[in-house]
Amino acid sequence: MRVPARCLTLLLCLASAVSLAAPAPSVVGERHGQARSASAAVRDAAQHDGLRYTVWYPAAPDARERPITIGPPDAPLFTVGSAAVDDAPIAPGALPTLLLSHGNGGSARMMGWFGIAMARAGYLVIAVDHPGNNGVEPMTLAGSILIWERAEDLKTALAAVQADPQLGAHVDATRLGVAGFSAGGFTALAAAGARVDMAHLLAFCRATLQARIDAAATPALAPHMAQAGDDHGVPGVRAAFLMAPAIVQAFTPAQLRALPQPVSILLGDADAVAPPSTNGEVLAALAPQATLRTLPGVGHYEFLAACTPLGRQRLAALCPPEAQQAAAHAAAIAQALQVFGDTLAAGTGVAATR
C-alpha cells in the first residue's frame, strides 16, 4: 500500500493520536553487553570473538536519562535520543521483545532512535553491532559476504540477554519480533526463517558479488560459506518490521512466499541505495502477510539517526532534510507500534516453527 504525499500528514497525526491514547511514556534504560561468537572471530578485523549488543528497556520511573549521541563527546555527529545508561533498574514484568539489526556499516547506536522509542512504548529491544560490518570498527570482506551470520548474531544476543541475571526474567520470548533497516531488513527476513540462496543473489548481481566471493574464498571461510542456505531463523519470531530493506534478492520467491509471519515494510520512493523495485516492492508482492507503505520523496538515509549541525557539515551525504527525516522516523515508529501491537499482545501472532 502506497502512502501519497497528502496522506503523510494524516499518518503523523494518527501517530500522535496513538501516543496520546497510550499509557504515559516510560523512562528508558540502556545497557551494553558482549557475547561469545565463533563466527564473530571470522568476521572481525582483529579476530575477536566478542559480539557487542545494546539493550533498551522501560526503566524504573526515577531513573535519570541523559542525551545519547554518536561521535566524540565534545563534537557529536548524530543525536540518538535519551536514556538512563548502564545502571538503571528495569521496570517489573515480562516484556514483549524486539531484535533490531542495523544497516551495512551502521551500528546498534545508530538505530537507537528507533530502539529507544520502542522501549518507551513498553518493549525490550536488543540490538547488535554486526562484526566486520559496522561503523565502530574496520569493515571486513567476511563481514560483508557472510550476511546470513547477521541473523545468528541476533540469536546469540537474545540468548545472552535471556541468561543475564538482571534482564533475563524480563524477556518474553513468546512475544518476539524482529526489525531492521537496509541490510538489517535482510537480517530480519533471515531471522523470520527465510533461507538465503546465494545462487539467486549471484544471478542478480553476478559481476560485483562474484568478485567479492572469489576474494573471500579462503579455507578459513569455506565452512561458513557452506552454511549460507541453512536455517538461520530465530525460533518464535511472530512479526517483522523492515525499513528500506536491502538484499532481498538473496531470497528466492518461494522462500518469501513461505514466510508465515506478518511482514510490515516502510520505504521511500526516492531510495537509490536499496531501490524499492528490486527490494521492498518484490517482498511486498510475494510474502503472504506483507504490508507496504511508501513515503514520497524519502530516500534511504532518513532511517539513520539525526545529524547534528557538525554532522551535517562533515557527513552531508548521510544527512537528509531535518523535517523530512523527522517525518520518516515518526512514520516508522507508528507503523512498528501497529504491527507489533497487533501481533505481540498476549495470545496473538503467528510463531514460526522449525
mmCIF file of C-alpha atoms in Angstrom:
data_model
loop_
_atom_site.group_PDB
_atom_site.id
_atom_site.type_symbol
_atom_site.label_atom_id
_atom_site.label_comp_id
_atom_site.label_asym_id
_atom_site.label_seq_id
_atom_site.Cartn_x
_atom_site.Cartn_y
_atom_site.Cartn_z
ATOM 1 C CA MET A 1 0.000 0.000 0.000
ATOM 2 C CA ARG A 2 1.494 3.352 -1.041
ATOM 3 C CA VAL A 3 1.075 6.453 1.084
ATOM 4 C CA PRO A 4 0.669 9.550 -1.152
ATOM 5 C CA ALA A 5 2.020 12.927 -0.069
ATOM 6 C CA ARG A 6 -1.364 14.196 1.105
ATOM 7 C CA CYS A 7 -1.615 11.224 3.460
ATOM 8 C CA LEU A 8 1.749 11.645 5.193
ATOM 9 C CA THR A 9 0.468 14.459 7.416
ATOM 10 C CA LEU A 10 -2.552 12.332 8.306
ATOM 11 C CA LEU A 11 -0.271 9.418 9.163
ATOM 12 C CA LEU A 12 1.746 11.587 11.548
ATOM 13 C CA CYS A 13 -1.435 12.921 13.120
ATOM 14 C CA LEU A 14 -2.621 9.363 13.679
ATOM 15 C CA ALA A 15 0.728 8.555 15.278
ATOM 16 C CA SER A 16 0.225 11.484 17.652
ATOM 17 C CA ALA A 17 -3.297 10.302 18.447
ATOM 18 C CA VAL A 18 -1.994 6.821 19.241
ATOM 19 C CA SER A 19 0.611 8.242 21.607
ATOM 20 C CA LEU A 20 -1.997 10.397 23.339
ATOM 21 C CA ALA A 21 -4.232 7.386 23.891
ATOM 22 C CA ALA A 22 -1.384 5.173 25.146
ATOM 23 C CA PRO A 23 -0.156 4.951 28.753
ATOM 24 C CA ALA A 24 2.364 7.533 29.937
ATOM 25 C CA PRO A 25 5.736 7.007 28.198
ATOM 26 C CA SER A 26 8.298 5.001 30.106
ATOM 27 C CA VAL A 27 11.687 6.181 31.202
ATOM 28 C CA VAL A 28 14.178 4.237 29.075
ATOM 29 C CA GLY A 29 17.261 2.419 30.279
ATOM 30 C CA GLU A 30 20.215 1.385 28.120
ATOM 31 C CA ARG A 31 22.658 -1.428 28.894
ATOM 32 C CA HIS A 32 25.548 -2.931 26.993
ATOM 33 C CA GLY A 33 26.904 -6.463 26.916
ATOM 34 C CA GLN A 34 29.087 -8.830 24.969
ATOM 35 C CA ALA A 35 28.515 -12.430 23.990
ATOM 36 C CA ARG A 36 30.909 -15.003 22.535
ATOM 37 C CA SER A 37 30.567 -15.960 18.881
ATOM 38 C CA ALA A 38 32.927 -18.123 16.832
ATOM 39 C CA SER A 39 31.553 -16.528 13.687
ATOM 40 C CA ALA A 40 32.379 -13.071 15.038
ATOM 41 C CA ALA A 41 36.069 -14.007 15.144
ATOM 42 C CA VAL A 42 35.921 -14.915 11.450
ATOM 43 C CA ARG A 43 34.351 -11.585 10.507
ATOM 44 C CA ASP A 44 36.077 -9.207 12.932
ATOM 45 C CA ALA A 45 39.166 -7.397 11.633
ATOM 46 C CA ALA A 46 41.104 -8.231 14.814
ATOM 47 C CA GLN A 47 39.599 -11.740 15.013
ATOM 48 C CA HIS A 48 37.889 -11.006 18.313
ATOM 49 C CA ASP A 49 35.055 -13.409 19.150
ATOM 50 C CA GLY A 50 33.004 -10.845 21.050
ATOM 51 C CA LEU A 51 29.564 -9.799 19.831
ATOM 52 C CA ARG A 52 28.547 -6.434 21.277
ATOM 53 C CA TYR A 53 24.900 -5.797 21.969
ATOM 54 C CA THR A 54 22.799 -2.969 23.360
ATOM 55 C CA VAL A 55 19.519 -3.333 25.234
ATOM 56 C CA TRP A 56 16.893 -0.618 25.613
ATOM 57 C CA TYR A 57 14.065 -1.206 28.062
ATOM 58 C CA PRO A 58 11.430 0.520 30.203
ATOM 59 C CA ALA A 59 13.267 1.610 33.332
ATOM 60 C CA ALA A 60 12.191 2.472 36.859
ATOM 61 C CA PRO A 61 10.391 5.831 36.845
ATOM 62 C CA ASP A 62 13.045 7.539 38.977
ATOM 63 C CA ALA A 63 15.895 6.656 36.588
ATOM 64 C CA ARG A 64 17.611 9.710 35.125
ATOM 65 C CA GLU A 65 18.092 9.883 31.374
ATOM 66 C CA ARG A 66 20.890 11.689 29.579
ATOM 67 C CA PRO A 67 21.321 12.594 25.907
ATOM 68 C CA ILE A 68 22.773 9.838 23.695
ATOM 69 C CA THR A 69 24.955 10.848 20.767
ATOM 70 C CA ILE A 70 27.343 9.301 18.239
ATOM 71 C CA GLY A 71 30.838 10.702 17.772
ATOM 72 C CA PRO A 72 33.330 12.435 20.073
ATOM 73 C CA PRO A 73 31.633 13.672 23.256
ATOM 74 C CA ASP A 74 32.738 17.243 22.542
ATOM 75 C CA ALA A 75 31.887 17.049 18.833
ATOM 76 C CA PRO A 76 28.973 14.616 18.279
ATOM 77 C CA LEU A 77 27.888 13.847 14.728
ATOM 78 C CA PHE A 78 24.473 12.263 15.378
ATOM 79 C CA THR A 79 21.810 12.639 18.046
ATOM 80 C CA VAL A 80 20.084 9.419 19.087
ATOM 81 C CA GLY A 81 17.711 10.300 21.912
ATOM 82 C CA SER A 82 17.989 9.990 25.667
ATOM 83 C CA ALA A 83 18.260 7.075 28.074
ATOM 84 C CA ALA A 84 19.482 6.180 31.545
ATOM 85 C CA VAL A 85 22.742 4.384 30.817
ATOM 86 C CA ASP A 86 24.005 1.098 32.301
ATOM 87 C CA ASP A 87 22.711 1.058 35.872
ATOM 88 C CA ALA A 88 19.020 1.951 35.563
ATOM 89 C CA PRO A 89 16.762 -0.715 37.128
ATOM 90 C CA ILE A 90 14.334 -2.305 34.706
ATOM 91 C CA ALA A 91 10.587 -1.920 35.186
ATOM 92 C CA PRO A 92 8.864 -5.037 36.578
ATOM 93 C CA GLY A 93 7.288 -7.764 34.464
ATOM 94 C CA ALA A 94 7.977 -9.753 31.318
ATOM 95 C CA LEU A 95 8.165 -7.546 28.237
ATOM 96 C CA PRO A 96 7.460 -8.126 24.553
ATOM 97 C CA THR A 97 10.907 -8.327 22.969
ATOM 98 C CA LEU A 98 12.292 -6.977 19.703
ATOM 99 C CA LEU A 99 15.541 -7.887 17.934
ATOM 100 C CA LEU A 100 16.998 -4.977 15.943
ATOM 101 C CA SER A 101 19.551 -5.081 13.099
ATOM 102 C CA HIS A 102 21.411 -2.080 11.665
ATOM 103 C CA GLY A 103 22.358 -1.490 8.042
ATOM 104 C CA ASN A 104 25.649 -2.067 6.243
ATOM 105 C CA GLY A 105 28.335 -0.141 8.130
ATOM 106 C CA GLY A 106 25.892 1.065 10.777
ATOM 107 C CA SER A 107 25.659 0.245 14.470
ATOM 108 C CA ALA A 108 23.235 -0.549 17.248
ATOM 109 C CA ARG A 109 23.579 3.030 18.494
ATOM 110 C CA MET A 110 22.748 4.415 15.020
ATOM 111 C CA MET A 111 19.357 2.679 15.333
ATOM 112 C CA GLY A 112 18.907 3.954 18.877
ATOM 113 C CA TRP A 113 16.260 6.478 17.802
ATOM 114 C CA PHE A 114 14.033 3.503 16.952
ATOM 115 C CA GLY A 115 15.076 1.238 19.824
ATOM 116 C CA ILE A 116 14.566 3.961 22.428
ATOM 117 C CA ALA A 117 11.135 4.848 21.033
ATOM 118 C CA MET A 118 10.023 1.214 21.174
ATOM 119 C CA ALA A 119 11.373 0.816 24.713
ATOM 120 C CA ARG A 120 9.490 3.953 25.722
ATOM 121 C CA ALA A 121 6.356 2.219 24.451
ATOM 122 C CA GLY A 122 6.968 -0.841 26.632
ATOM 123 C CA TYR A 123 9.240 -3.141 24.600
ATOM 124 C CA LEU A 124 12.587 -4.653 25.488
ATOM 125 C CA VAL A 125 14.824 -4.078 22.449
ATOM 126 C CA ILE A 126 18.043 -5.985 21.730
ATOM 127 C CA ALA A 127 20.359 -4.570 19.041
ATOM 128 C CA VAL A 128 23.819 -5.725 17.953
ATOM 129 C CA ASP A 129 26.932 -4.408 16.236
ATOM 130 C CA HIS A 130 27.356 -6.959 13.446
ATOM 131 C CA PRO A 131 31.059 -7.970 13.455
ATOM 132 C CA GLY A 132 33.062 -6.811 10.465
ATOM 133 C CA ASN A 133 30.071 -4.860 9.164
ATOM 134 C CA ASN A 134 29.637 -1.917 11.500
ATOM 135 C CA GLY A 135 30.848 1.650 11.744
ATOM 136 C CA VAL A 136 32.553 1.254 15.110
ATOM 137 C CA GLU A 137 35.467 -0.874 13.869
ATOM 138 C CA PRO A 138 37.071 -1.706 10.499
ATOM 139 C CA MET A 139 34.814 -3.297 7.901
ATOM 140 C CA THR A 140 35.935 -6.656 6.514
ATOM 141 C CA LEU A 141 35.223 -8.675 3.400
ATOM 142 C CA ALA A 142 33.982 -11.582 5.515
ATOM 143 C CA GLY A 143 31.632 -9.246 7.369
ATOM 144 C CA SER A 144 30.095 -8.226 4.043
ATOM 145 C CA ILE A 145 29.947 -11.689 2.475
ATOM 146 C CA LEU A 146 28.719 -13.850 5.380
ATOM 147 C CA ILE A 147 25.463 -11.925 5.581
ATOM 148 C CA TRP A 148 23.423 -14.841 6.962
ATOM 149 C CA GLU A 149 25.524 -14.681 10.130
ATOM 150 C CA ARG A 150 23.714 -11.453 10.941
ATOM 151 C CA ALA A 151 20.637 -13.472 11.918
ATOM 152 C CA GLU A 152 22.860 -15.700 14.052
ATOM 153 C CA ASP A 153 24.104 -12.537 15.786
ATOM 154 C CA LEU A 154 20.546 -11.714 16.813
ATOM 155 C CA LYS A 155 20.044 -15.265 18.068
ATOM 156 C CA THR A 156 23.272 -15.098 20.090
ATOM 157 C CA ALA A 157 22.410 -11.736 21.611
ATOM 158 C CA LEU A 158 18.918 -12.912 22.558
ATOM 159 C CA ALA A 159 20.376 -15.933 24.365
ATOM 160 C CA ALA A 160 22.867 -13.708 26.184
ATOM 161 C CA VAL A 161 20.165 -11.337 27.406
ATOM 162 C CA GLN A 162 17.983 -14.261 28.460
ATOM 163 C CA ALA A 163 20.898 -15.502 30.577
ATOM 164 C CA ASP A 164 21.531 -12.085 32.120
ATOM 165 C CA PRO A 165 20.712 -12.169 35.851
ATOM 166 C CA GLN A 166 19.056 -8.749 35.782
ATOM 167 C CA LEU A 167 17.439 -8.630 32.336
ATOM 168 C CA GLY A 168 16.692 -12.272 31.568
ATOM 169 C CA ALA A 169 13.480 -12.585 33.561
ATOM 170 C CA HIS A 170 12.031 -9.623 31.658
ATOM 171 C CA VAL A 171 12.435 -11.160 28.189
ATOM 172 C CA ASP A 172 9.146 -12.604 26.948
ATOM 173 C CA ALA A 173 10.315 -14.933 24.169
ATOM 174 C CA THR A 174 6.708 -15.910 23.464
ATOM 175 C CA ARG A 175 6.184 -12.331 22.218
ATOM 176 C CA LEU A 176 9.162 -11.898 19.924
ATOM 177 C CA GLY A 177 9.517 -9.588 16.929
ATOM 178 C CA VAL A 178 12.367 -8.524 14.665
ATOM 179 C CA ALA A 179 13.114 -5.196 12.998
ATOM 180 C CA GLY A 180 15.844 -3.935 10.707
ATOM 181 C CA PHE A 181 16.996 -1.169 8.413
ATOM 182 C CA SER A 182 18.546 -1.708 4.967
ATOM 183 C CA ALA A 183 20.802 -4.794 5.286
ATOM 184 C CA GLY A 184 19.093 -5.147 8.649
ATOM 185 C CA GLY A 185 15.879 -5.706 6.705
ATOM 186 C CA PHE A 186 17.567 -8.690 5.079
ATOM 187 C CA THR A 187 18.597 -9.816 8.570
ATOM 188 C CA ALA A 188 15.014 -9.578 9.784
ATOM 189 C CA LEU A 189 13.817 -11.805 6.935
ATOM 190 C CA ALA A 190 16.505 -14.403 7.675
ATOM 191 C CA ALA A 191 15.621 -14.245 11.376
ATOM 192 C CA ALA A 192 11.972 -14.817 10.430
ATOM 193 C CA GLY A 193 13.015 -18.050 8.701
ATOM 194 C CA ALA A 194 13.655 -17.174 5.038
ATOM 195 C CA ARG A 195 16.674 -19.132 3.780
ATOM 196 C CA VAL A 196 19.449 -17.466 1.808
ATOM 197 C CA ASP A 197 20.058 -18.623 -1.755
ATOM 198 C CA MET A 198 23.437 -17.302 -2.917
ATOM 199 C CA ALA A 199 22.850 -18.529 -6.470
ATOM 200 C CA HIS A 200 19.720 -16.379 -6.646
ATOM 201 C CA LEU A 201 21.659 -13.368 -5.351
ATOM 202 C CA LEU A 202 24.512 -14.023 -7.777
ATOM 203 C CA ALA A 203 22.102 -14.133 -10.688
ATOM 204 C CA PHE A 204 21.028 -10.597 -9.768
ATOM 205 C CA CYS A 205 24.456 -9.019 -9.204
ATOM 206 C CA ARG A 206 26.964 -11.515 -10.532
ATOM 207 C CA ALA A 207 29.841 -9.246 -11.548
ATOM 208 C CA THR A 208 30.450 -7.402 -8.292
ATOM 209 C CA LEU A 209 29.362 -10.111 -5.885
ATOM 210 C CA GLN A 210 31.235 -12.926 -7.629
ATOM 211 C CA ALA A 211 34.475 -10.942 -7.379
ATOM 212 C CA ARG A 212 33.949 -10.495 -3.644
ATOM 213 C CA ILE A 213 33.090 -14.152 -3.120
ATOM 214 C CA ASP A 214 36.185 -15.223 -5.053
ATOM 215 C CA ALA A 215 38.318 -12.922 -2.900
ATOM 216 C CA ALA A 216 36.736 -14.355 0.250
ATOM 217 C CA ALA A 217 37.126 -17.993 -0.843
ATOM 218 C CA THR A 218 39.777 -18.963 1.697
ATOM 219 C CA PRO A 219 39.956 -22.266 3.566
ATOM 220 C CA ALA A 220 39.068 -20.457 6.802
ATOM 221 C CA LEU A 221 35.802 -19.143 5.335
ATOM 222 C CA ALA A 222 34.807 -22.298 3.464
ATOM 223 C CA PRO A 223 32.896 -23.918 6.373
ATOM 224 C CA HIS A 224 30.945 -20.693 6.899
ATOM 225 C CA MET A 225 30.186 -20.248 3.206
ATOM 226 C CA ALA A 226 28.748 -23.758 3.175
ATOM 227 C CA GLN A 227 26.185 -22.694 5.801
ATOM 228 C CA ALA A 228 24.603 -19.964 3.676
ATOM 229 C CA GLY A 229 21.449 -21.920 2.898
ATOM 230 C CA ASP A 230 20.922 -23.303 6.397
ATOM 231 C CA ASP A 231 18.011 -22.258 8.564
ATOM 232 C CA HIS A 232 19.224 -19.148 10.409
ATOM 233 C CA GLY A 233 15.823 -18.260 11.767
ATOM 234 C CA VAL A 234 15.302 -17.195 15.370
ATOM 235 C CA PRO A 235 12.668 -19.533 16.833
ATOM 236 C CA GLY A 236 9.442 -17.841 17.844
ATOM 237 C CA VAL A 237 9.589 -14.663 15.753
ATOM 238 C CA ARG A 238 5.973 -13.554 15.322
ATOM 239 C CA ALA A 239 6.345 -10.454 13.131
ATOM 240 C CA ALA A 240 8.914 -8.411 11.227
ATOM 241 C CA PHE A 241 9.193 -4.680 10.551
ATOM 242 C CA LEU A 242 11.549 -3.584 7.758
ATOM 243 C CA MET A 243 12.748 -0.059 6.995
ATOM 244 C CA ALA A 244 14.135 0.444 3.457
ATOM 245 C CA PRO A 245 15.024 -3.259 3.167
ATOM 246 C CA ALA A 246 18.026 -4.286 1.062
ATOM 247 C CA ILE A 247 19.482 -7.562 -0.295
ATOM 248 C CA VAL A 248 16.007 -9.005 -0.776
ATOM 249 C CA GLN A 249 17.454 -10.720 -3.874
ATOM 250 C CA ALA A 250 19.201 -13.157 -1.527
ATOM 251 C CA PHE A 251 15.868 -14.965 -1.117
ATOM 252 C CA THR A 252 14.009 -16.885 -3.799
ATOM 253 C CA PRO A 253 10.341 -16.107 -4.445
ATOM 254 C CA ALA A 254 9.481 -19.465 -2.883
ATOM 255 C CA GLN A 255 11.219 -18.513 0.359
ATOM 256 C CA LEU A 256 9.411 -15.187 0.550
ATOM 257 C CA ARG A 257 6.046 -16.808 -0.207
ATOM 258 C CA ALA A 258 6.673 -19.280 2.641
ATOM 259 C CA LEU A 259 7.023 -16.608 5.355
ATOM 260 C CA PRO A 260 4.157 -17.213 7.801
ATOM 261 C CA GLN A 261 4.501 -14.019 9.829
ATOM 262 C CA PRO A 262 3.179 -10.528 9.178
ATOM 263 C CA VAL A 263 5.917 -8.516 7.435
ATOM 264 C CA SER A 264 5.451 -4.746 7.620
ATOM 265 C CA ILE A 265 7.567 -2.690 5.181
ATOM 266 C CA LEU A 266 8.268 1.042 5.173
ATOM 267 C CA LEU A 267 10.372 2.664 2.454
ATOM 268 C CA GLY A 268 10.824 5.836 0.457
ATOM 269 C CA ASP A 269 10.146 6.144 -3.246
ATOM 270 C CA ALA A 270 13.383 8.152 -3.698
ATOM 271 C CA ASP A 271 15.607 5.394 -2.282
ATOM 272 C CA ALA A 272 18.535 4.942 -4.688
ATOM 273 C CA VAL A 273 20.561 2.739 -2.309
ATOM 274 C CA ALA A 274 18.012 -0.080 -1.929
ATOM 275 C CA PRO A 275 15.661 0.552 -4.862
ATOM 276 C CA PRO A 276 12.098 -0.419 -3.925
ATOM 277 C CA SER A 277 11.505 -2.080 -7.295
ATOM 278 C CA THR A 278 14.102 -4.781 -6.555
ATOM 279 C CA ASN A 279 13.740 -4.959 -2.776
ATOM 280 C CA GLY A 280 10.733 -3.845 -0.740
ATOM 281 C CA GLU A 281 8.200 -3.989 -3.549
ATOM 282 C CA VAL A 282 9.332 -7.501 -4.517
ATOM 283 C CA LEU A 283 8.914 -8.635 -0.924
ATOM 284 C CA ALA A 284 5.505 -6.980 -0.627
ATOM 285 C CA ALA A 285 4.281 -8.761 -3.753
ATOM 286 C CA LEU A 286 5.382 -12.197 -2.556
ATOM 287 C CA ALA A 287 5.124 -12.515 1.240
ATOM 288 C CA PRO A 288 1.535 -13.570 2.011
ATOM 289 C CA GLN A 289 1.131 -11.299 5.048
ATOM 290 C CA ALA A 290 3.168 -8.341 3.809
ATOM 291 C CA THR A 291 2.018 -4.728 4.006
ATOM 292 C CA LEU A 292 3.877 -1.874 2.307
ATOM 293 C CA ARG A 293 3.880 1.846 2.949
ATOM 294 C CA THR A 294 5.832 4.126 0.640
ATOM 295 C CA LEU A 295 6.794 7.644 1.719
ATOM 296 C CA PRO A 296 7.015 10.140 -1.170
ATOM 297 C CA GLY A 297 10.329 11.926 -1.656
ATOM 298 C CA VAL A 298 12.035 9.899 1.075
ATOM 299 C CA GLY A 299 15.405 8.290 0.385
ATOM 300 C CA HIS A 300 17.498 5.751 2.252
ATOM 301 C CA TYR A 301 19.262 7.655 4.982
ATOM 302 C CA GLU A 302 16.152 9.132 6.550
ATOM 303 C CA PHE A 303 16.166 5.984 8.698
ATOM 304 C CA LEU A 304 19.536 6.779 10.274
ATOM 305 C CA ALA A 305 19.892 8.801 13.462
ATOM 306 C CA ALA A 306 19.562 12.571 13.051
ATOM 307 C CA CYS A 307 22.683 14.579 12.251
ATOM 308 C CA THR A 308 23.985 17.355 14.464
ATOM 309 C CA PRO A 309 24.980 20.639 12.788
ATOM 310 C CA LEU A 310 28.587 19.389 12.788
ATOM 311 C CA GLY A 311 27.445 16.085 11.297
ATOM 312 C CA ARG A 312 25.722 17.985 8.504
ATOM 313 C CA GLN A 313 28.989 19.738 7.720
ATOM 314 C CA ARG A 314 31.123 16.600 7.727
ATOM 315 C CA LEU A 315 28.682 13.915 6.542
ATOM 316 C CA ALA A 316 26.307 15.776 4.277
ATOM 317 C CA ALA A 317 25.526 12.697 2.153
ATOM 318 C CA LEU A 318 24.091 10.914 5.223
ATOM 319 C CA CYS A 319 22.026 13.872 6.419
ATOM 320 C CA PRO A 320 18.604 14.329 4.760
ATOM 321 C CA PRO A 321 16.453 17.403 5.465
ATOM 322 C CA GLU A 322 15.561 17.532 9.153
ATOM 323 C CA ALA A 323 11.791 17.810 8.766
ATOM 324 C CA GLN A 324 11.705 15.002 6.220
ATOM 325 C CA GLN A 325 13.774 12.724 8.450
ATOM 326 C CA ALA A 326 11.638 13.521 11.493
ATOM 327 C CA ALA A 327 8.533 12.613 9.500
ATOM 328 C CA ALA A 328 10.104 9.315 8.373
ATOM 329 C CA HIS A 329 11.083 8.480 11.960
ATOM 330 C CA ALA A 330 7.564 9.217 13.199
ATOM 331 C CA ALA A 331 6.060 7.088 10.432
ATOM 332 C CA ALA A 332 8.405 4.202 11.259
ATOM 333 C CA ILE A 333 7.607 4.283 14.955
ATOM 334 C CA ALA A 334 3.857 4.465 14.315
ATOM 335 C CA GLN A 335 3.971 1.574 11.847
ATOM 336 C CA ALA A 336 6.126 -0.574 14.129
ATOM 337 C CA LEU A 337 3.827 0.058 17.066
ATOM 338 C CA GLN A 338 0.915 -1.016 14.888
ATOM 339 C CA VAL A 339 2.345 -4.305 13.627
ATOM 340 C CA PHE A 340 3.940 -5.323 16.909
ATOM 341 C CA GLY A 341 0.932 -4.165 18.900
ATOM 342 C CA ASP A 342 -1.268 -6.376 16.734
ATOM 343 C CA THR A 343 0.985 -9.448 16.844
ATOM 344 C CA LEU A 344 2.818 -9.419 20.174
ATOM 345 C CA ALA A 345 -0.110 -8.886 22.503
ATOM 346 C CA ALA A 346 -0.599 -11.933 24.731
ATOM 347 C CA GLY A 347 -2.136 -14.810 22.821
ATOM 348 C CA THR A 348 -1.793 -13.268 19.339
ATOM 349 C CA GLY A 349 0.517 -13.657 16.383
ATOM 350 C CA VAL A 350 1.953 -16.497 14.328
ATOM 351 C CA ALA A 351 5.136 -18.019 15.679
ATOM 352 C CA ALA A 352 7.386 -19.667 13.110
ATOM 353 C CA THR A 353 8.020 -23.337 13.750
ATOM 354 C CA ARG A 354 11.168 -25.245 12.864
#
